[in-house]
Short mmCIF file of C-alpha atoms in Angstrom, two decimals:
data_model
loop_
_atom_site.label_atom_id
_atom_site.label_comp_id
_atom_site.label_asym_id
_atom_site.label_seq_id
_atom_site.Cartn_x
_atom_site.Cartn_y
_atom_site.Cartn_z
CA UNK A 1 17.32 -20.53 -7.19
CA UNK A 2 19.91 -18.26 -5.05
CA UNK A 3 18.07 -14.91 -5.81
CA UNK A 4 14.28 -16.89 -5.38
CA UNK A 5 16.02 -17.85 -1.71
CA UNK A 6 16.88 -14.00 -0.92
CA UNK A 7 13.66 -12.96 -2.01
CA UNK A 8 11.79 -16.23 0.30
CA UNK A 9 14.44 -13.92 3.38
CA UNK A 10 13.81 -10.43 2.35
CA UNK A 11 10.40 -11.55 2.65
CA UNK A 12 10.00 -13.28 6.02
CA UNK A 13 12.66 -10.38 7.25
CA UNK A 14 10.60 -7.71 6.70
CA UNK A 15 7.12 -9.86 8.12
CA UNK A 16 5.46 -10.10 4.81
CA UNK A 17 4.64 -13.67 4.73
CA UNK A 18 5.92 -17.04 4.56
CA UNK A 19 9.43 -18.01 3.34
CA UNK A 20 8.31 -18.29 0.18
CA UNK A 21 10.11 -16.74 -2.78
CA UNK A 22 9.99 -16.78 -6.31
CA UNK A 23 12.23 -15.63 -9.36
CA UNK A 24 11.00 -15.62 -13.26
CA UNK A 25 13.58 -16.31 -16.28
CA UNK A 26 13.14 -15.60 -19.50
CA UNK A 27 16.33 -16.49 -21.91
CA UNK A 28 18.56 -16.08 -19.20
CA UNK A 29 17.25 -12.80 -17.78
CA UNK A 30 15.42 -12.37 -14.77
CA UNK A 31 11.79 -11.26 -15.74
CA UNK A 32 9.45 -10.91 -12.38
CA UNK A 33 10.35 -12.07 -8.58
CA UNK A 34 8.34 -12.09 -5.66
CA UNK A 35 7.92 -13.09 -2.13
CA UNK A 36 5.06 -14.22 -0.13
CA UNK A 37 3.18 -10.82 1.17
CA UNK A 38 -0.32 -12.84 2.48
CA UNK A 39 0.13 -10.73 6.06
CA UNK A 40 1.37 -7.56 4.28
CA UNK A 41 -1.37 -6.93 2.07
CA UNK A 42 -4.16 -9.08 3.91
CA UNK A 43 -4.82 -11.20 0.92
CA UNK A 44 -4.44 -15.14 0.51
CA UNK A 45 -3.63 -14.98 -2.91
CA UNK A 46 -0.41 -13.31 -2.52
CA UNK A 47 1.50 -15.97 -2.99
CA UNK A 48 4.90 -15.71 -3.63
CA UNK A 49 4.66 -17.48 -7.32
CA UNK A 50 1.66 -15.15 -7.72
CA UNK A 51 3.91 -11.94 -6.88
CA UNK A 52 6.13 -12.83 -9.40
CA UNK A 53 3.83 -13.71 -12.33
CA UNK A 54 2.50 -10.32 -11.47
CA UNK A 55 5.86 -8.35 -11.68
CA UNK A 56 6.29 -10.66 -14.96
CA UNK A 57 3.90 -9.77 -16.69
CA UNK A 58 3.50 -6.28 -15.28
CA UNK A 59 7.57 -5.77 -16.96
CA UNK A 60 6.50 -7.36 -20.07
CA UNK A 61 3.06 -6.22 -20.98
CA UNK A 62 1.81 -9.11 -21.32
CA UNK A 63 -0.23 -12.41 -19.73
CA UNK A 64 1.39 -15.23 -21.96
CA UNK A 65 4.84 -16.25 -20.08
CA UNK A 66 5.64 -18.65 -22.49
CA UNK A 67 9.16 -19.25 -22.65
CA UNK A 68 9.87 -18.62 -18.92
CA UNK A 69 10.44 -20.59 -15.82
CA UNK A 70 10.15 -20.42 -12.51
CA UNK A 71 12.30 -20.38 -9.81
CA UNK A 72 10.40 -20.92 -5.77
CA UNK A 73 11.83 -21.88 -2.47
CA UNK A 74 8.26 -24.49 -2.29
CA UNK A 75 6.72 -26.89 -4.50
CA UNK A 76 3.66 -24.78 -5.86
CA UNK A 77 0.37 -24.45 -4.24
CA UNK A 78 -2.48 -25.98 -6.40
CA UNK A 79 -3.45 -22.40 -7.20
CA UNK A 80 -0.19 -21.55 -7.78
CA UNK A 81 -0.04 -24.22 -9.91
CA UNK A 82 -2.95 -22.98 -11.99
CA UNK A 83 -1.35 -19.43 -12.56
CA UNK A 84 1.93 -20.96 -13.60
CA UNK A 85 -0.44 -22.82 -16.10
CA UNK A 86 -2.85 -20.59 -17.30
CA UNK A 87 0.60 -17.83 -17.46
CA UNK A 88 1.87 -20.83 -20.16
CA UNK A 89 5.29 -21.03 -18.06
CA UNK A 90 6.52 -24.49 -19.00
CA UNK A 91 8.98 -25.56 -16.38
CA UNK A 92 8.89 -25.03 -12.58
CA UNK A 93 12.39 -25.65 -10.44
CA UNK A 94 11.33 -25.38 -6.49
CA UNK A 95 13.43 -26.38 -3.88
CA UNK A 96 11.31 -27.62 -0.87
CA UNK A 97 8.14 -30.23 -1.21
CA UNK A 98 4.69 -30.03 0.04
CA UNK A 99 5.87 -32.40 2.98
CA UNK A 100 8.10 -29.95 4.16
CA UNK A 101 6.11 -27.10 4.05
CA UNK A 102 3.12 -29.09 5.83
CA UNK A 103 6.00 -29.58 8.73
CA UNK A 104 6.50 -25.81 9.47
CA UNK A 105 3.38 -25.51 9.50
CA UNK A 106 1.21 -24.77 6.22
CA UNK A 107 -1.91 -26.17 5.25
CA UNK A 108 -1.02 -27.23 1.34
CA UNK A 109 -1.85 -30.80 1.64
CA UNK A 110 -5.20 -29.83 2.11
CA UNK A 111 -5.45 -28.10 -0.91
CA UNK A 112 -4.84 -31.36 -3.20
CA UNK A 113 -8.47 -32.81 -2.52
CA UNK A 114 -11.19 -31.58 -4.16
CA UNK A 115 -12.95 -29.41 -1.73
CA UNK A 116 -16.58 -30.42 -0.18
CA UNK A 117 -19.78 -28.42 -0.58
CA UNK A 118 -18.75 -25.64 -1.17
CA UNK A 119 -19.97 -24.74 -4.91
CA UNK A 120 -23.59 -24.66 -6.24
CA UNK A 121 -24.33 -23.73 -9.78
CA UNK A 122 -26.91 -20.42 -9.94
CA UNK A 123 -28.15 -18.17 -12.58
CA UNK A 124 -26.32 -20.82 -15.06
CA UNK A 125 -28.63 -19.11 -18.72
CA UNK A 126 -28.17 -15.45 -16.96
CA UNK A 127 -24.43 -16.30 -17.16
CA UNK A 128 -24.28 -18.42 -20.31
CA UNK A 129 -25.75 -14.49 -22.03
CA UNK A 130 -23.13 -13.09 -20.95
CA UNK A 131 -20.62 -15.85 -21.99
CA UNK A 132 -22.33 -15.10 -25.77
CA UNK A 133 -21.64 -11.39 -25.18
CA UNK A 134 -17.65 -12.52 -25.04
CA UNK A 135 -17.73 -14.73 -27.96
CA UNK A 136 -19.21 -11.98 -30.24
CA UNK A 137 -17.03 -9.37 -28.79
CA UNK A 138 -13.77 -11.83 -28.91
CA UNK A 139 -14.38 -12.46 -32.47
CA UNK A 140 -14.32 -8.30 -33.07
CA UNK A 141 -11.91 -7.43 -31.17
CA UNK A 142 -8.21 -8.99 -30.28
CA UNK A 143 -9.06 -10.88 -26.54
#
């Protein structure tokens, strides 16, 4: 948790983002880390957890973390808490809660209720075609 707290301060020292950092362990051995870099790179998704799933799987050539766990300074985002699921990492250790980060001033609570209106299925059979085209391609080739 140390090194996930120096990367949450190398982070927020250098005006990439939030104080949110994140470290990656596989069998003892440090595998990705990241730090929040939302301002830095103008994108919302990049999340500290999200940096270091990145740099994880970027080192290991791969998208199945299984085996690994993560380290973050915050209890996980709900989409962070999808791409530590669909990554197949196991066990998350974070060291502040979704209270706390609501009190300096980030939104997360929000993000546990479904949202409104804001989906609307189109083009549904257009789509379903194409979700055909994957099966009969997956079953070819290694996806």
């Amino acid at each position: 948790m140390k090194l996930a707290i120096d990367e949450a301060r190398a982070g927020i020292n250098a005006g990439h983002g939030g104080p949110f950092g994140c470290v990656i362990v596989r069998d003892g051995e440090i595998v990705g880390q990241g730090h929040n870099e939302v301002v830095k790179r103008h994108d919302p998704t990049c999340h500290g957890e999200i940096m270091a799933i990145r740099d994880a799987c970027k080192k290991l050539g791969t998208h199945d973390l299984t085996g690994c766990e993560l380290y973050t300074t915050a209890e996980p985002c709900p989409m962070c808490a999808g791409a530590v699921m669909w990554a197949n990492i196991k066990k998350v250790f974070y060291g502040c809660n979704i209270e706390d980060t609501d009190r300096i001033g980030f939104r997360d609570k929000e993000f546990y209720e479904a949202p409104g209106d804001i989906s609307e299925e189109l083009h549904r059979e257009e789509c379903l075609e194409v979700f055909r085209e994957y099966t009969a391609l997956k079953d070819k080739k290694n996806y």
